[in-house]
JSON list of C-alpha atoms in Angstrom, two decimals:
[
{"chain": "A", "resi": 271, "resn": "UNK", "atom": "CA", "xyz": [-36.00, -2.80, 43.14]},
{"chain": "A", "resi": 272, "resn": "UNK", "atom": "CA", "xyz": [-32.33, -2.83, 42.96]},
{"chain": "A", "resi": 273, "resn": "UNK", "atom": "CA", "xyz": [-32.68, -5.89, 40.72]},
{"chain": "A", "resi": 274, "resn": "UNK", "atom": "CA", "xyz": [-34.50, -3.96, 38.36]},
{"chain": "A", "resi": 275, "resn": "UNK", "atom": "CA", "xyz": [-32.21, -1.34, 38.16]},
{"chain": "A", "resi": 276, "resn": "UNK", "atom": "CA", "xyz": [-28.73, -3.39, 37.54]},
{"chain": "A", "resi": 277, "resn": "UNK", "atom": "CA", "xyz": [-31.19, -4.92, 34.61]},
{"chain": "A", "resi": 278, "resn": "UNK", "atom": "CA", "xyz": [-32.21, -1.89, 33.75]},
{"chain": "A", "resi": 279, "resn": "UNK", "atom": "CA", "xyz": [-28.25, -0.36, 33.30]},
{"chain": "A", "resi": 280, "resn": "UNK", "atom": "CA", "xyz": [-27.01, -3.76, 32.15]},
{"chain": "A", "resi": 281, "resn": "UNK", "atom": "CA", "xyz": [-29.93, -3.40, 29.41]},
{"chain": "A", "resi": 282, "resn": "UNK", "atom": "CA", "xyz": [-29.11, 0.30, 28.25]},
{"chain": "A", "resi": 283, "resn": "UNK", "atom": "CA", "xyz": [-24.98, -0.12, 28.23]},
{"chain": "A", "resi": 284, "resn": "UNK", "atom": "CA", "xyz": [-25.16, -3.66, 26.28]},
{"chain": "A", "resi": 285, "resn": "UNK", "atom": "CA", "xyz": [-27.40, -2.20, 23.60]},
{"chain": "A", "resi": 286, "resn": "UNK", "atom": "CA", "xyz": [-25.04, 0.71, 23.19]},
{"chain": "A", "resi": 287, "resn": "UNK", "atom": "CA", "xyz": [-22.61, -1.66, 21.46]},
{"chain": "A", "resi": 288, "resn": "UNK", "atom": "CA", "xyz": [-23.00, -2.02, 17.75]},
{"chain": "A", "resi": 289, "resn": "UNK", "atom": "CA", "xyz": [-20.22, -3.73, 15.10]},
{"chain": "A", "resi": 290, "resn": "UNK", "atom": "CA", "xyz": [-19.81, -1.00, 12.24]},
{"chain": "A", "resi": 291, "resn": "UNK", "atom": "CA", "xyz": [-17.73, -3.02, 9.55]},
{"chain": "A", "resi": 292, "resn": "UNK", "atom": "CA", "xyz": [-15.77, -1.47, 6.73]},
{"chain": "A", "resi": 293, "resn": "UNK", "atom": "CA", "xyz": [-14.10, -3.01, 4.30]},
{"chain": "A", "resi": 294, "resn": "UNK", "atom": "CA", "xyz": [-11.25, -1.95, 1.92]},
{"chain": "A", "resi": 295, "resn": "UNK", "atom": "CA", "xyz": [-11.61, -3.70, -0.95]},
{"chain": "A", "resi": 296, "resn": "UNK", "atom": "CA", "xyz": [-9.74, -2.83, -2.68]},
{"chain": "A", "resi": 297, "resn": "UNK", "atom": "CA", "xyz": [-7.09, -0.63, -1.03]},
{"chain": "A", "resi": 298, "resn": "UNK", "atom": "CA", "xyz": [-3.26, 0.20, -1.41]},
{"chain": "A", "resi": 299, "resn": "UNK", "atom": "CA", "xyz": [-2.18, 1.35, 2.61]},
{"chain": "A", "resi": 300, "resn": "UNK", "atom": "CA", "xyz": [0.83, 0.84, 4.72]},
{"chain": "A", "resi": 301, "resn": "UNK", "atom": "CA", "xyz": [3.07, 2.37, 7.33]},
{"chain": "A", "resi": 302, "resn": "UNK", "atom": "CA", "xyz": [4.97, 5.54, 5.99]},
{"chain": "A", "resi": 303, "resn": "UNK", "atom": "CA", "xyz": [8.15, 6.60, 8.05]},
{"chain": "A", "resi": 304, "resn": "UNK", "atom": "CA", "xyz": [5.88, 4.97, 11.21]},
{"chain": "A", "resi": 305, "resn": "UNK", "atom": "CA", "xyz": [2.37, 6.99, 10.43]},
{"chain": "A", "resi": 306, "resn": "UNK", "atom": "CA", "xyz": [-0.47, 5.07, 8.32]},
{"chain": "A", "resi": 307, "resn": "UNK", "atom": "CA", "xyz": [-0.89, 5.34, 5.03]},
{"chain": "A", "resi": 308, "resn": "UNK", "atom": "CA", "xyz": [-3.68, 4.96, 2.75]},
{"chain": "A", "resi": 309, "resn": "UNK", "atom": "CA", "xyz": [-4.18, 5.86, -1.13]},
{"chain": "A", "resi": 310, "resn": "UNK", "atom": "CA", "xyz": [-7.53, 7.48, -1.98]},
{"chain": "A", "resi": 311, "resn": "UNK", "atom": "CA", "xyz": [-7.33, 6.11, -5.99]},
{"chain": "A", "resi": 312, "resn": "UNK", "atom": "CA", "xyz": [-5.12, 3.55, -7.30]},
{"chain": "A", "resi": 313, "resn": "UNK", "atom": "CA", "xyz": [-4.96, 1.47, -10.86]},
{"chain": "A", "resi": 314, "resn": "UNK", "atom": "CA", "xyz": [-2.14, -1.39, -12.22]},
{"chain": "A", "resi": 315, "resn": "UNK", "atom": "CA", "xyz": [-1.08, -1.36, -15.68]},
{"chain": "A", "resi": 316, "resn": "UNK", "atom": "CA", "xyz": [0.50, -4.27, -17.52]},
{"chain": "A", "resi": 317, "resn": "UNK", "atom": "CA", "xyz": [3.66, -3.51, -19.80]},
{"chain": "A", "resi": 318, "resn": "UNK", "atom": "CA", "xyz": [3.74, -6.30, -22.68]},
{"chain": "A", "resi": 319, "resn": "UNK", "atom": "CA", "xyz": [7.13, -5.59, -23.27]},
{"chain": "A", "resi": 320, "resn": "UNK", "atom": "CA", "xyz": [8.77, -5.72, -20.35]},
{"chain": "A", "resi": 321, "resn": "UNK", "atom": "CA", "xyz": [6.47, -8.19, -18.69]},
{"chain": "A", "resi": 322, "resn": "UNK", "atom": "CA", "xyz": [6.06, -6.14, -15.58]},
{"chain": "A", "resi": 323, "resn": "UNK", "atom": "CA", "xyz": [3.24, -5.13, -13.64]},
{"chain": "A", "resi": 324, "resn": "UNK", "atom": "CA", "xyz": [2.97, -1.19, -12.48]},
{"chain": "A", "resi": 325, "resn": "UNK", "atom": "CA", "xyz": [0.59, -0.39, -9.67]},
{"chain": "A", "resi": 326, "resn": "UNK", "atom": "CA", "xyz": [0.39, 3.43, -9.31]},
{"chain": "A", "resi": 327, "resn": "UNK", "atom": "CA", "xyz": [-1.26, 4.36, -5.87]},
{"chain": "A", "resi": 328, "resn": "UNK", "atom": "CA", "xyz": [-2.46, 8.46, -4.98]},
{"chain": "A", "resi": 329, "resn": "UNK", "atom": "CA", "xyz": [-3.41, 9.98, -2.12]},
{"chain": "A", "resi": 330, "resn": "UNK", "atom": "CA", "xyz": [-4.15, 13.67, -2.51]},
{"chain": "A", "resi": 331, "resn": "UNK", "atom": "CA", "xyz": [-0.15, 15.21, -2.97]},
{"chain": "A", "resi": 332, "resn": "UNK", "atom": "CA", "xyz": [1.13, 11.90, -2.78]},
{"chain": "A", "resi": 333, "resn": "UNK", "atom": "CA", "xyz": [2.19, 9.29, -5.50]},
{"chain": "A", "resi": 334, "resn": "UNK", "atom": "CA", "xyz": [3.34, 5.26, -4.79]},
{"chain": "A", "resi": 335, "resn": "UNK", "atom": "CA", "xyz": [4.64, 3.41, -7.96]},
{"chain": "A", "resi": 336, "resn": "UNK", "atom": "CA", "xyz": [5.13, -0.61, -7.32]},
{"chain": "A", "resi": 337, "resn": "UNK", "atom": "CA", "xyz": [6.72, -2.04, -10.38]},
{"chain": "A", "resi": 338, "resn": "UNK", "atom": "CA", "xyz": [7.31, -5.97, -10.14]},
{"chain": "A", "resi": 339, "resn": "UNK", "atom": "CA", "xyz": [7.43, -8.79, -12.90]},
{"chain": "A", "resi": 340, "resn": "UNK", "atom": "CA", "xyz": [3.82, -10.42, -14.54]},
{"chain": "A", "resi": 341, "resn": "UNK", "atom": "CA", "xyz": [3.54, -13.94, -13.31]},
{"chain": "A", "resi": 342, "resn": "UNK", "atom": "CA", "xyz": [3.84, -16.63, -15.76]},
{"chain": "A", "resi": 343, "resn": "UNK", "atom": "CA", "xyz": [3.25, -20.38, -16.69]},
{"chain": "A", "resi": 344, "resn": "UNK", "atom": "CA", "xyz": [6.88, -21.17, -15.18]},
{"chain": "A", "resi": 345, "resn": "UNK", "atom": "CA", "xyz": [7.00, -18.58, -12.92]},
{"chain": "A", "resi": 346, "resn": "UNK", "atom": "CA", "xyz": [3.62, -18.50, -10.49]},
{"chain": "A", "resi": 347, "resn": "UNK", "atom": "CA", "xyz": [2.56, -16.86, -7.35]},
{"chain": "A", "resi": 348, "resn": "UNK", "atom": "CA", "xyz": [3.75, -15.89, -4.94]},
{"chain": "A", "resi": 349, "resn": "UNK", "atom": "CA", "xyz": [6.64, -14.29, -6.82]},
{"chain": "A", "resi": 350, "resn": "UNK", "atom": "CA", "xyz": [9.05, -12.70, -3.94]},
{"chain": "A", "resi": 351, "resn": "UNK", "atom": "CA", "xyz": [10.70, -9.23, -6.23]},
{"chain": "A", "resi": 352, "resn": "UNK", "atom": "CA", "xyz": [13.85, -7.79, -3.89]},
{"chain": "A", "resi": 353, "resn": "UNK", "atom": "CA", "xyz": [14.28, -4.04, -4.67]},
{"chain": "A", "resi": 354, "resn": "UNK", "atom": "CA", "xyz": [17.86, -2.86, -6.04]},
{"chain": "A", "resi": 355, "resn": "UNK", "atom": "CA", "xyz": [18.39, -6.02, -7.83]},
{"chain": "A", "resi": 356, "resn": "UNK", "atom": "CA", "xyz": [17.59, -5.23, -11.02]},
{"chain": "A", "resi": 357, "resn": "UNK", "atom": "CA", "xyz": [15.30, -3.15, -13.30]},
{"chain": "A", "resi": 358, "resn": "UNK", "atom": "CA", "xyz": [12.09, -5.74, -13.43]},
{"chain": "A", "resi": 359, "resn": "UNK", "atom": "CA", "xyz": [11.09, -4.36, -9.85]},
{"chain": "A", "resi": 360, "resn": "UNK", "atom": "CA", "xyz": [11.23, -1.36, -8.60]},
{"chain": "A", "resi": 361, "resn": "UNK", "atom": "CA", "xyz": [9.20, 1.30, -5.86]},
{"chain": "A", "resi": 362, "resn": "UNK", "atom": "CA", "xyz": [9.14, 4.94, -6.23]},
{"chain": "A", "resi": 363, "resn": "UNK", "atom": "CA", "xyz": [7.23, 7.35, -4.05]},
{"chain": "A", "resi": 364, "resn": "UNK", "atom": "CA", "xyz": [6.93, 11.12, -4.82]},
{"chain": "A", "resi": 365, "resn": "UNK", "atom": "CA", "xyz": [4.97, 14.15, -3.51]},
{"chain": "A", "resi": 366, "resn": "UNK", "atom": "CA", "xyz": [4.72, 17.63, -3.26]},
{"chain": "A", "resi": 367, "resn": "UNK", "atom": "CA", "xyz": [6.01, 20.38, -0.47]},
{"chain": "A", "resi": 368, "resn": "UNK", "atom": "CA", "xyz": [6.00, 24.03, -0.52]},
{"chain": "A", "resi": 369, "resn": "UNK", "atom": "CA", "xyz": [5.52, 23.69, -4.43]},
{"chain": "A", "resi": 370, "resn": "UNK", "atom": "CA", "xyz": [8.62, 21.74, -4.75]},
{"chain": "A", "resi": 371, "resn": "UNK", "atom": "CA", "xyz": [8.60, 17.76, -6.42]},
{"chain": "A", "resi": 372, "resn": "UNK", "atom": "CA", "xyz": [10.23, 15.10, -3.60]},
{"chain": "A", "resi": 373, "resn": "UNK", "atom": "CA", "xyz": [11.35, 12.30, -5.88]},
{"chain": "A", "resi": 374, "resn": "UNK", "atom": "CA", "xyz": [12.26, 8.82, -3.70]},
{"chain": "A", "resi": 375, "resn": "UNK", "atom": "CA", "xyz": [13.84, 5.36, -5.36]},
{"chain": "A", "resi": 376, "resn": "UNK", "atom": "CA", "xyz": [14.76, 2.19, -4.47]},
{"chain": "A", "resi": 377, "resn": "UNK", "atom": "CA", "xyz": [18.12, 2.24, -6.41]},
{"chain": "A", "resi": 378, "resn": "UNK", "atom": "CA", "xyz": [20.35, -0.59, -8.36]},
{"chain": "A", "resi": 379, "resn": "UNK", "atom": "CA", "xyz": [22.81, -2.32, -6.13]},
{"chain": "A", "resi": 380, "resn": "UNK", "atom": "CA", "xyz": [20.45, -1.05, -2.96]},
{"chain": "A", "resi": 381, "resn": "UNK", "atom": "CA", "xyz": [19.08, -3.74, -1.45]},
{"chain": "A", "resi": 382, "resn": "UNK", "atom": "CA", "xyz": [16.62, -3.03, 0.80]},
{"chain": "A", "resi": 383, "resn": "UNK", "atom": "CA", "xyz": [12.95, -3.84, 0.29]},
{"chain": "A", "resi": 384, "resn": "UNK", "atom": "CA", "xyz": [10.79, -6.22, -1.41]},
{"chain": "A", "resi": 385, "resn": "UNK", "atom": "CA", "xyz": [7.42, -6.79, -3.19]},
{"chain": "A", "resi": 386, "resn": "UNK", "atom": "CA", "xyz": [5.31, -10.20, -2.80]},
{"chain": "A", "resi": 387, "resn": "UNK", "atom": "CA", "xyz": [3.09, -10.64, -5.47]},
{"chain": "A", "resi": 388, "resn": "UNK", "atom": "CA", "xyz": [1.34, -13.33, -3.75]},
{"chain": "A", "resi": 389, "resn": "UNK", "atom": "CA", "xyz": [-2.36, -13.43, -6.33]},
{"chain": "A", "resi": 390, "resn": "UNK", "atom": "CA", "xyz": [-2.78, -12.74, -9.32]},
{"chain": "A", "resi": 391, "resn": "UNK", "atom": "CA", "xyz": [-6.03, -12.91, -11.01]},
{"chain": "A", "resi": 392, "resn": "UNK", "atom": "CA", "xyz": [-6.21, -13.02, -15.18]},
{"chain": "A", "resi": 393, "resn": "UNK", "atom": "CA", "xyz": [-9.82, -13.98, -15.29]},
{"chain": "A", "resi": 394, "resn": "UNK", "atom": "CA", "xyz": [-11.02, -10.82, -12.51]},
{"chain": "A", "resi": 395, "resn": "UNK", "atom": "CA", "xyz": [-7.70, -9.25, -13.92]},
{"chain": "A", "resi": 396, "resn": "UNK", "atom": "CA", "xyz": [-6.85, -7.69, -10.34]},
{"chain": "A", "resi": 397, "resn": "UNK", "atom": "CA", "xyz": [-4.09, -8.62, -8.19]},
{"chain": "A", "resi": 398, "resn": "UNK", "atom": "CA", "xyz": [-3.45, -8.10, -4.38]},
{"chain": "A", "resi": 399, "resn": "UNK", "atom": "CA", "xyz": [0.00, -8.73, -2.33]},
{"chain": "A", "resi": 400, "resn": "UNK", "atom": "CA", "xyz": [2.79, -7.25, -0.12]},
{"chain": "A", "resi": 401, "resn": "UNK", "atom": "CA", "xyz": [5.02, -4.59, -0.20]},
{"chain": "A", "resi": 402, "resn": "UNK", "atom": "CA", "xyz": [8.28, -3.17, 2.26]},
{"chain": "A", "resi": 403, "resn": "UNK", "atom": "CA", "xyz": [11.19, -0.89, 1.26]},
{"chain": "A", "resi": 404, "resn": "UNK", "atom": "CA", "xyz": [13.65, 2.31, 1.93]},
{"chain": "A", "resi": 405, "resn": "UNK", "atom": "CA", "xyz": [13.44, 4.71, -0.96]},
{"chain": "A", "resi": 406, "resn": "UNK", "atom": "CA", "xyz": [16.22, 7.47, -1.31]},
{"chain": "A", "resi": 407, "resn": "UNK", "atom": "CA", "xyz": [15.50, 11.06, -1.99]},
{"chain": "A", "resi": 408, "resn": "UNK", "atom": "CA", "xyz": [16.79, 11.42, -5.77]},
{"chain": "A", "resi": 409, "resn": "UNK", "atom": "CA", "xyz": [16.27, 15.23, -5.82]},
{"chain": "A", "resi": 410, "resn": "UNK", "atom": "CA", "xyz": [18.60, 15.99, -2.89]},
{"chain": "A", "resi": 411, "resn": "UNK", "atom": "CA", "xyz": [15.75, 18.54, -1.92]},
{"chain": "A", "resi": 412, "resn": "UNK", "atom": "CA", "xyz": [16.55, 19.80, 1.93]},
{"chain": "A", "resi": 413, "resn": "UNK", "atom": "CA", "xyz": [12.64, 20.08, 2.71]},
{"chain": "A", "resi": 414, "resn": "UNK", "atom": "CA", "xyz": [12.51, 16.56, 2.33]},
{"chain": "A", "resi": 415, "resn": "UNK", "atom": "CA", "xyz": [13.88, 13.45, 4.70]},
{"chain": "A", "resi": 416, "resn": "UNK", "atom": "CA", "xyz": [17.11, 11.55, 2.69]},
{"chain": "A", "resi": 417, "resn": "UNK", "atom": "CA", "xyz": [14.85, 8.50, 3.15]},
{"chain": "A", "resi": 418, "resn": "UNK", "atom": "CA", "xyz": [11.55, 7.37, 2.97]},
{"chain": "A", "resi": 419, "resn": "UNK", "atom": "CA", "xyz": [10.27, 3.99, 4.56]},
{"chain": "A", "resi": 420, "resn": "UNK", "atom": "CA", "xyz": [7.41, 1.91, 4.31]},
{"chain": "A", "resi": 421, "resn": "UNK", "atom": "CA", "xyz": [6.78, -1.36, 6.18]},
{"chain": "A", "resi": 422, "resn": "UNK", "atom": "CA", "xyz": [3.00, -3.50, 6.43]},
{"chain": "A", "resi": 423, "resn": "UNK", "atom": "CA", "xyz": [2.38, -2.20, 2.78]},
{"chain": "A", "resi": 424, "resn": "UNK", "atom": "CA", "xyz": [-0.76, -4.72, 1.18]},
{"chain": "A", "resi": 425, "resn": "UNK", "atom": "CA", "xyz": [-2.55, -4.12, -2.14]},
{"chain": "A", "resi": 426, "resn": "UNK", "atom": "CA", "xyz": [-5.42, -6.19, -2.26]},
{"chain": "A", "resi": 427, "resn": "UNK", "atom": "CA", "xyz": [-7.55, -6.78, -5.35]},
{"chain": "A", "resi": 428, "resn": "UNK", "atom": "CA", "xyz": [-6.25, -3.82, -7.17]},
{"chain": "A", "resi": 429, "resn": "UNK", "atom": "CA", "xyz": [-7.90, -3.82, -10.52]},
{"chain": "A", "resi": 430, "resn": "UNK", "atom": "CA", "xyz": [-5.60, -4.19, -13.72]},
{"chain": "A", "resi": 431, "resn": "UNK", "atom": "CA", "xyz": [-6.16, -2.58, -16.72]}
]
């Protein structure tokens, strides 16, 4: 009898497991001043002009812009932008408090982030990658932080338009 009952619980807590999947494909998330991050709609725009790539990311008050050069025949993936170099890349992040715009930059001669293009897909047209930096509050607004941080960012498969 007690056989039957250790079967009988090893039975009913072993099919109480189940493997729920989900997948984020494609998504725009990362770590935000150490809390994750995730943007509910996102789209990437190519600039002809200045050969760039813009991937705007939203999440409900909340507004990511990744700007970082279009790959080319010399120049292929993974293409490693550093932030405050010089105009071709660039990350921005913006939101709204209290009714007030928080504007954040990475800004010329600030060094400190980067973007990793690492695919990009012409045929699909969608491209996925990498993405770390400190952005500085432009606005000077008191309700928000002097800095805003994200670390672990990924796009992956990102449509472009």
């Amino acid at each position: 009898m007690k056989k039957f009952i250790i079967l009988f619980l090893a039975t009913i807590t072993l099919s109480g497991c189940t493997q729920e999947v989900s997948f984020n494909n494609p998504s725009v998330q990362g770590t935000k001043d150490n809390y994750f991050w995730r943007a509910q709609s996102f789209s990437a725009t190519i600039d002809p002009v200045t050969n760039t790539i813009s991937l705007e990311a939203d999440s409900q008050f909340e507004t990511l812009t990744l700007k970082m050069p279009l790959p080319s025949a010399t120049n292929i993936c993974p293409i490693t932008s550093v932030l405050g170099t010089g105009s071709a890349s660039e990350a921005t992040f913006s939101y709204v408090v209290n009714g007030q715009n928080l504007f954040y930059a990475t800004g010329a001669n600030a060094q400190d982030g980067q973007i990793i293009l690492s695919e990009y897909d012409p045929i699909n047209k969608t491209i996925s990658g990498t993405y770390r930096f400190n952005a500085f509050n432009l606005t000077n607004n008191p309700l928000g932080n002097p800095i805003v941080n994200f670390t672990n960012g990924v796009f992956y498969k990102i449509p472009v338009n």
